[in-house]
Short mmCIF file of C-alpha atoms and ligand atoms in Angstrom, two decimals:
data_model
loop_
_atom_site.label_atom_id
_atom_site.label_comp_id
_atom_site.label_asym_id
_atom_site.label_seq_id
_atom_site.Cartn_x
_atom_site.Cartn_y
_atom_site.Cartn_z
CA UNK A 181 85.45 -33.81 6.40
CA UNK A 182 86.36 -30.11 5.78
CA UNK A 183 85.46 -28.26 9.10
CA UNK A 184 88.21 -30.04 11.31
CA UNK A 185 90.68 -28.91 9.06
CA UNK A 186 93.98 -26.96 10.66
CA UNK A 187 95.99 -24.47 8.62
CA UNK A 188 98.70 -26.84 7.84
CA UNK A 189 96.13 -29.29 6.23
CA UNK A 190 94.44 -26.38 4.78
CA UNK A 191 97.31 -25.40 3.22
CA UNK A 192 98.18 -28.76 1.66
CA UNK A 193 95.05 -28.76 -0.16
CA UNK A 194 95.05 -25.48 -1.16
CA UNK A 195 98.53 -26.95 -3.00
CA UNK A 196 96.54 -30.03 -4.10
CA UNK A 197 94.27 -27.37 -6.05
CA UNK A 198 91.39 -28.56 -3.32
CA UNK A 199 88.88 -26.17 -2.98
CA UNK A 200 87.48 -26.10 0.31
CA UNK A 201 83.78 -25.67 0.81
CA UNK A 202 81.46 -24.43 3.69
CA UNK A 203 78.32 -25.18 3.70
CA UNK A 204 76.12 -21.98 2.80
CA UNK A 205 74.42 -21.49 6.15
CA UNK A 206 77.67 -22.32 8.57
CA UNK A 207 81.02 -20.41 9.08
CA UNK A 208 84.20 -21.51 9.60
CA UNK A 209 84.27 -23.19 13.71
CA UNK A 210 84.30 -20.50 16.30
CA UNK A 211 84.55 -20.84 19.91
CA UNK A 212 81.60 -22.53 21.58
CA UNK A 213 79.05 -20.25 22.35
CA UNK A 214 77.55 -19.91 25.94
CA UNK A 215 75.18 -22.12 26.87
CA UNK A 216 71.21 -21.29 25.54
CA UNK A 217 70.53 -20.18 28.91
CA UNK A 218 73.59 -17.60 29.22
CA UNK A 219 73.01 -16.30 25.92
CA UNK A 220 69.63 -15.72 26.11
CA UNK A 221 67.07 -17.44 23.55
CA UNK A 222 67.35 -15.08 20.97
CA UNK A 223 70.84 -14.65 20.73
CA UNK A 224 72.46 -14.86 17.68
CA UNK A 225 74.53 -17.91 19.35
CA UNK A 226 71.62 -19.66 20.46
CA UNK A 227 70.03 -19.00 16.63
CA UNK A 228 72.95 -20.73 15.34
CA UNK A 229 72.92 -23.32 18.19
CA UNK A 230 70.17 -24.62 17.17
CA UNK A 231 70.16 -24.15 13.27
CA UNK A 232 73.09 -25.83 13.31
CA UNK A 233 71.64 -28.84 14.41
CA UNK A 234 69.75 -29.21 11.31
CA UNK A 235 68.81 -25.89 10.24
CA UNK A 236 67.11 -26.60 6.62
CA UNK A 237 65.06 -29.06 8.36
CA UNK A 238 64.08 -27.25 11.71
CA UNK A 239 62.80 -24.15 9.05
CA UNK A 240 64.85 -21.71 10.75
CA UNK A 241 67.85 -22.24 9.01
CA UNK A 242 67.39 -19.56 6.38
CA UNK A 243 70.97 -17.70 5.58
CA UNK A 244 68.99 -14.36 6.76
CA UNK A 245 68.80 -15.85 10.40
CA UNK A 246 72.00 -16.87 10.99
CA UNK A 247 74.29 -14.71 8.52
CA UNK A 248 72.78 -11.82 7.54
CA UNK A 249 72.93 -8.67 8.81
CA UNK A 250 70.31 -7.68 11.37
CA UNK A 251 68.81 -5.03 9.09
CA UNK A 252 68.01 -7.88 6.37
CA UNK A 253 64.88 -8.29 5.14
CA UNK A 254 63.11 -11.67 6.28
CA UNK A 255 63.82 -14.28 4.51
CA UNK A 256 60.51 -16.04 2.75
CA UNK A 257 58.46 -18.85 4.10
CA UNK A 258 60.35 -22.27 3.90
CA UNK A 259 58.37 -24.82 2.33
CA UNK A 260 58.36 -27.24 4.94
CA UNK A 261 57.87 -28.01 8.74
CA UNK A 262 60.57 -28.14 11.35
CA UNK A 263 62.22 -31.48 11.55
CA UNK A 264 60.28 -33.76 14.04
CA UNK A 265 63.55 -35.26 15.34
CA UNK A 266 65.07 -31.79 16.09
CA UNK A 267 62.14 -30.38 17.52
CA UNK A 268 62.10 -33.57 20.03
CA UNK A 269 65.17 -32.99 21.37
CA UNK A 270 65.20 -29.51 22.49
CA UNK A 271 64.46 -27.78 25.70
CA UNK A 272 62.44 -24.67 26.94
CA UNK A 273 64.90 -22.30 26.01
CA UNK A 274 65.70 -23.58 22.55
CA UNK A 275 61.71 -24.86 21.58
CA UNK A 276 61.00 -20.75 22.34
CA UNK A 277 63.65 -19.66 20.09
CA UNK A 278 63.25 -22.11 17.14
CA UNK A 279 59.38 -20.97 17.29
CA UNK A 280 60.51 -17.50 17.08
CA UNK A 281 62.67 -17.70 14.17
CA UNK A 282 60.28 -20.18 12.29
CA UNK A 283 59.55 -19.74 8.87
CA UNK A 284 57.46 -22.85 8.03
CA UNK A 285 54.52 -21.43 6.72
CA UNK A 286 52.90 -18.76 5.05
CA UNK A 287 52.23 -17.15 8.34
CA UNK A 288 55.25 -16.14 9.28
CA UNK A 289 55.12 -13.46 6.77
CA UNK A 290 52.43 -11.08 8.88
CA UNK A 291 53.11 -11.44 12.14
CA UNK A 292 53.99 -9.41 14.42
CA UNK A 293 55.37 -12.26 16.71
CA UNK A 294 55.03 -15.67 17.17
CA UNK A 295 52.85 -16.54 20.41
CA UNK A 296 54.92 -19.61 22.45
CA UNK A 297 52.79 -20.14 25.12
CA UNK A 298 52.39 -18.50 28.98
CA UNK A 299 51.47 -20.44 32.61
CA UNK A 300 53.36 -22.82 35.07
CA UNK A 301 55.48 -25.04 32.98
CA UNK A 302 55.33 -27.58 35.60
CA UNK A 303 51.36 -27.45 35.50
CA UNK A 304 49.47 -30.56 36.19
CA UNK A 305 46.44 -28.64 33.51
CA UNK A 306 47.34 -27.63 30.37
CA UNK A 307 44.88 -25.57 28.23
CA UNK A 308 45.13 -25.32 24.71
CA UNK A 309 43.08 -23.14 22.17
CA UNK A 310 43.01 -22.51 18.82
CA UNK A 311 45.60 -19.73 17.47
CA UNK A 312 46.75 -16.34 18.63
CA UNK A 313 44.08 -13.14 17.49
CA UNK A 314 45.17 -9.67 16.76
CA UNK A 315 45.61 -9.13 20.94
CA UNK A 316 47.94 -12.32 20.87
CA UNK A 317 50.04 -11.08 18.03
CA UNK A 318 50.51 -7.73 19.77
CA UNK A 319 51.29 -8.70 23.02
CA UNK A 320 53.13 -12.29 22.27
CA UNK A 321 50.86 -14.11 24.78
CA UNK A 322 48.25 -16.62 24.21
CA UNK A 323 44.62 -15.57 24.94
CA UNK A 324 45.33 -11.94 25.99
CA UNK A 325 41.84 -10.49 24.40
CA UNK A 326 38.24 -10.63 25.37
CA UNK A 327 38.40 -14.43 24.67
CA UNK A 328 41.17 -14.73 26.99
CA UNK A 329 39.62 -12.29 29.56
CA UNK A 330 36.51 -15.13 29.39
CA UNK A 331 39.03 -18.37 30.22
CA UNK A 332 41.24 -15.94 32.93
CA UNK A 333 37.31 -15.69 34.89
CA UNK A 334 36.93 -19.40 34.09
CA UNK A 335 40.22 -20.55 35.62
CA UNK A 336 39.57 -18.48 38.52
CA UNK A 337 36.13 -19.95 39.13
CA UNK A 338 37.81 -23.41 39.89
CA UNK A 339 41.08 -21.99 41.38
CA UNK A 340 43.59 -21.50 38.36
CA UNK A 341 45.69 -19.15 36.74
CA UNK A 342 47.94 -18.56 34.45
CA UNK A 343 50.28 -16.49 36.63
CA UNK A 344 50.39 -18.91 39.60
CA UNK A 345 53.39 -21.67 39.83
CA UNK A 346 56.58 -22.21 41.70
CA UNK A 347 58.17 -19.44 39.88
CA UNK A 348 54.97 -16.78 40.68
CA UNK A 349 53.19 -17.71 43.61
CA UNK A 350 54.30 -16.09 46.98
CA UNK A 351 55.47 -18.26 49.02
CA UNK A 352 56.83 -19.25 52.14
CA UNK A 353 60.25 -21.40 52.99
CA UNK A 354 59.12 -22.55 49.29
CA UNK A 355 55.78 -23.64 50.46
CA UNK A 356 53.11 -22.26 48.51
CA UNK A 357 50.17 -20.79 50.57
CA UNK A 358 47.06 -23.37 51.25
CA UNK A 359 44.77 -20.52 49.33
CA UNK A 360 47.21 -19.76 46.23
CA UNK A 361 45.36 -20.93 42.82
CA UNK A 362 47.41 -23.36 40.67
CA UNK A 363 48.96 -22.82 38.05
CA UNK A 364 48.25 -23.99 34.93
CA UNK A 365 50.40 -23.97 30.95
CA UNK A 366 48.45 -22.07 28.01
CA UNK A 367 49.34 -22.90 24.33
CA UNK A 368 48.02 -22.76 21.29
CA UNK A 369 47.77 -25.22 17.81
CA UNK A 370 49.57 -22.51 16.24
CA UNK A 371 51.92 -20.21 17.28
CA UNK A 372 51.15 -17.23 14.46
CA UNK A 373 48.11 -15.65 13.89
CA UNK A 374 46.14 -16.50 10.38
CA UNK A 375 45.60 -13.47 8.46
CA UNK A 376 41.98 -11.85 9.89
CA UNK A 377 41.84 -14.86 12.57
CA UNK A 378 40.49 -17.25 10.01
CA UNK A 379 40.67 -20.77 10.49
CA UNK A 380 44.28 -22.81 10.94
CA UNK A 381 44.43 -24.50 7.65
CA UNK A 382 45.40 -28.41 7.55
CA UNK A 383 49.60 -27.40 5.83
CA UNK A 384 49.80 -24.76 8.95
CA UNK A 385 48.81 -27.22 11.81
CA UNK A 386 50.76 -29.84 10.45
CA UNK A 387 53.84 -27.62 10.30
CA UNK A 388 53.51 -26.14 14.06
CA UNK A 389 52.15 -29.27 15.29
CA UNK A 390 55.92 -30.73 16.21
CA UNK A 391 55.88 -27.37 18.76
CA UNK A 392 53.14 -28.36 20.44
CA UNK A 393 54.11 -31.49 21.06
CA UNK A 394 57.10 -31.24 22.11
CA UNK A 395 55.70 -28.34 24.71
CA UNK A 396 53.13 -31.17 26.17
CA UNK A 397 56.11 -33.28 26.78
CA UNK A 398 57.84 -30.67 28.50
CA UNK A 399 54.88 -29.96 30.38
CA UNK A 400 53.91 -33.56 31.25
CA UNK A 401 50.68 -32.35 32.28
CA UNK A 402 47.87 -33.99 33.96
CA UNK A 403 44.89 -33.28 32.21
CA UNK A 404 44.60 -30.97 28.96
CA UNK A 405 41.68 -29.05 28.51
CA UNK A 406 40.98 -29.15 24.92
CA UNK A 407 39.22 -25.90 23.67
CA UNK A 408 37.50 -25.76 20.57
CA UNK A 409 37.61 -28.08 17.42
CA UNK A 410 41.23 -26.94 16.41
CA UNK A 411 42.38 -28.06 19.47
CA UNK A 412 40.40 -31.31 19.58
CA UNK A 413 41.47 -31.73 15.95
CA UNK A 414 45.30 -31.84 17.18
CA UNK A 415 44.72 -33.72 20.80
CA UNK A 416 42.79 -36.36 19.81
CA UNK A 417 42.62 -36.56 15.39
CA UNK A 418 39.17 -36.04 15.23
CA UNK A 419 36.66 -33.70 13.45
CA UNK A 420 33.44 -34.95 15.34
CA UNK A 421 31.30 -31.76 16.59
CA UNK A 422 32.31 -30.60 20.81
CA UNK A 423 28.87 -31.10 21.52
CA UNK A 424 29.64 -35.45 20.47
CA UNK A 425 33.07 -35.49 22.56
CA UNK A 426 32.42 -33.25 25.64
CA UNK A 427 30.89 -34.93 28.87
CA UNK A 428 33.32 -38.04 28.54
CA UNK A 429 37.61 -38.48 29.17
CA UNK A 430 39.51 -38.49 25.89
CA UNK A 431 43.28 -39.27 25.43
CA UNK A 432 46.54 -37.93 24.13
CA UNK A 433 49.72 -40.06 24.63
CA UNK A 434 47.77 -41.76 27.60
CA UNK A 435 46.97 -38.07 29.27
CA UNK A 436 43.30 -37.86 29.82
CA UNK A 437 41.81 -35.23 27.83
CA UNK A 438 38.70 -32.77 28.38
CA UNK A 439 36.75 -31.31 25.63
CA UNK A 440 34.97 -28.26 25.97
CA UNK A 441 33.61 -25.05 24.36
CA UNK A 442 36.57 -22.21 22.61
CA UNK A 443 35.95 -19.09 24.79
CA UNK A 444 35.16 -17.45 21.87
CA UNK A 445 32.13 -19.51 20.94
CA UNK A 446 31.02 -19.21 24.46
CA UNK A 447 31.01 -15.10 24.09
CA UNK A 448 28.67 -15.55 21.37
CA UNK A 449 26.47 -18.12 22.81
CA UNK A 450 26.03 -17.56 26.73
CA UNK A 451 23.67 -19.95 27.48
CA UNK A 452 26.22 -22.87 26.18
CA UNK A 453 28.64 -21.61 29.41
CA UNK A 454 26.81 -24.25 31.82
CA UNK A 455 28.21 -26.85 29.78
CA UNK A 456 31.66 -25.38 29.94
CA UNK A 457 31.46 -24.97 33.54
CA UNK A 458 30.61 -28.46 33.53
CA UNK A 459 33.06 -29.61 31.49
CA UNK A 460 35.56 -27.92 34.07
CA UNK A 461 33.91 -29.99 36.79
CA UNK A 462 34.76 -33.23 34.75
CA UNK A 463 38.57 -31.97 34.30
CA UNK A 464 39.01 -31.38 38.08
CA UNK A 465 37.12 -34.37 38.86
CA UNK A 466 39.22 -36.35 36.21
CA UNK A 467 42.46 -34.46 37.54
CA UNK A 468 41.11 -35.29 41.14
CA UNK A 469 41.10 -38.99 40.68
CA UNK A 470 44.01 -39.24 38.79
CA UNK A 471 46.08 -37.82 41.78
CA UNK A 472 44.57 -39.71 44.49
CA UNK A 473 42.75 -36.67 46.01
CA UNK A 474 46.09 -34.93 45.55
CA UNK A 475 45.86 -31.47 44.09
CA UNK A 476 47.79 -28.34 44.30
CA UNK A 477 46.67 -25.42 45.41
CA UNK A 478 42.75 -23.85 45.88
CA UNK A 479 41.94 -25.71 42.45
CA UNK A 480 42.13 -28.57 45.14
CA UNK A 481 38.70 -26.99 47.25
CA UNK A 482 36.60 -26.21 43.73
CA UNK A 483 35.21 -29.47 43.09
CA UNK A 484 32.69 -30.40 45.71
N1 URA B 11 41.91 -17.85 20.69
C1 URA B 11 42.77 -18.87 20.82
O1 URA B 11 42.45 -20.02 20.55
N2 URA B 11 43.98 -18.62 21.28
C2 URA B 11 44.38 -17.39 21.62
O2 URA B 11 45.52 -17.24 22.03
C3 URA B 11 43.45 -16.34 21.47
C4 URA B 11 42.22 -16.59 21.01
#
């Protein structure tokens, strides 16, 4: 192996007429960087922390990321999805960066962001919808416009939010006020938005889908509300219509799963919110047995 090399040995093979090569997308050993969470997850360091652990495969490890300088142009889509066994192994900090330096797919090339994901990431409820809009790619947050406004007034109506949590609520001595909402995770199949929000395409969900994952294992949610068929598509593998798989408890990887109506279908047919509000009945009904009549927050009170 070349990179454990010291100048004496360096030197030897230099005499030898042995060329020493590095690898295109590493340099020579430096110092260890910082840790991810002391260098922030967009660092340069943490880019190379994590590219280094497999960078071709993870997508991210294009020379442009790592090497080049900042004013580079972005590098092109790599023609493949982030390595599974990478992806598995990293935390919060590092799953946010190598999702912001992906280049997996065709998308990457009009974003304005990627969109990670936003909520409690200790939630017992994790939503997930379809892919980020215009709003999403603006602001970097899932569900941010008029669809978003729709699930926000939703949440609330059974006592969630996406801003409540241990790190948001107010609380007292630590202990979170018998009235706060709970908090619940937001994500997305895909974490860039298609070109005039058409649908994900079958190459693009298979590519984010090790993101995703790995951010419901983080998670360990509860329940996952599954909204729309993108979503359902993902959770459970299946392309039967909402209308067959709502009313009844799914499963992903043994957590029970809810199916109901995308927000955005729901603005365009009104009457078809009963349903959904019924379909949040089952999840806090489903989340309510589950926990032995344990649940956080006023979430807890919304089921009668
Ligand atoms: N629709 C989605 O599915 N996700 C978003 O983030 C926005 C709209």
């Amino acid at each position: 192996m070349t990179v454990g090399l010291d100048d004496r040995q360096r030197a030897m093979l230099a005499e030898m007429g042995v060329r020493i090569w590095w690898p295109a997308q590493t340099s020579p050993p430096q110092e260890a960087p910082a840790t991810i969470a002391e260098a922030g997850p967009n660092s340069p360091e943490t880019i190379k922390k994590i590219a280094k652990k497999d960078p071709v495969a993870l997508g991210i490890g294009r020379k442009s990321l790592i090497s080049a300088p900042a004013d580079a142009p972005p590098a092109p889509a790599a023609p493949m999805g982030p390595d599974v066994g990478v992806v598995n192994g990293l935390d919060w900090p590092e799953l946010e960066t190598a999702v912001a330096a992906c280049r997996a797919c065709g998308l990457c090339e009009r974003r304005r962001q990627t969109v990670f994901g936003v909520g409690d990431r200790q939630a017992d409820w994790m939503v997930i919808g379809e892919a980020p809009g215009e709003q999403e790619d603006l602001r970097g947050e899932p569900f941010v416009g008029p669809a978003g406004q729709l699930l926000d007034n939703m949440l609330r109506a059974v006592g969630l939010s996406r801003t409540a949590g241990p790190a948001d609520a107010p609380s007292a001595g630590g202990v979170a006020p018998p009235l706060s909402p709970a908090g619940v995770y937001i994500a997305n199949v895909l974490k860039c938005r298609p070109p005039g929000n058409r649908n994900p395409q079958p190459d693009e969900m298979a590519h984010c889908a090790p993101y995703l994952r790995r951010q419901i294992a983080l998670v360990q949610p509860r329940l996952i509300l599954a909204m729309g068929r993108f979503a359902v598509q993902f959770l459970l593998d299946s392309t039967e219509p909402i209308g067959r798989l709502r009313g009844q408890v799914h499963r992903y990887e043994g957590i029970p799963v809810v199916v109901t109506y995308h927000p955005a279908y729901l603005l365009r047919n009104l009457p078809d919110k009963a349903k959904a509000w019924a379909d949040l009945r089952l999840a806090l009904k489903t989340l309510r047995e589950a926990s032995g009549g344990r649940m956080a927050g006023q979430a807890a009170r919304s089921v009668s």
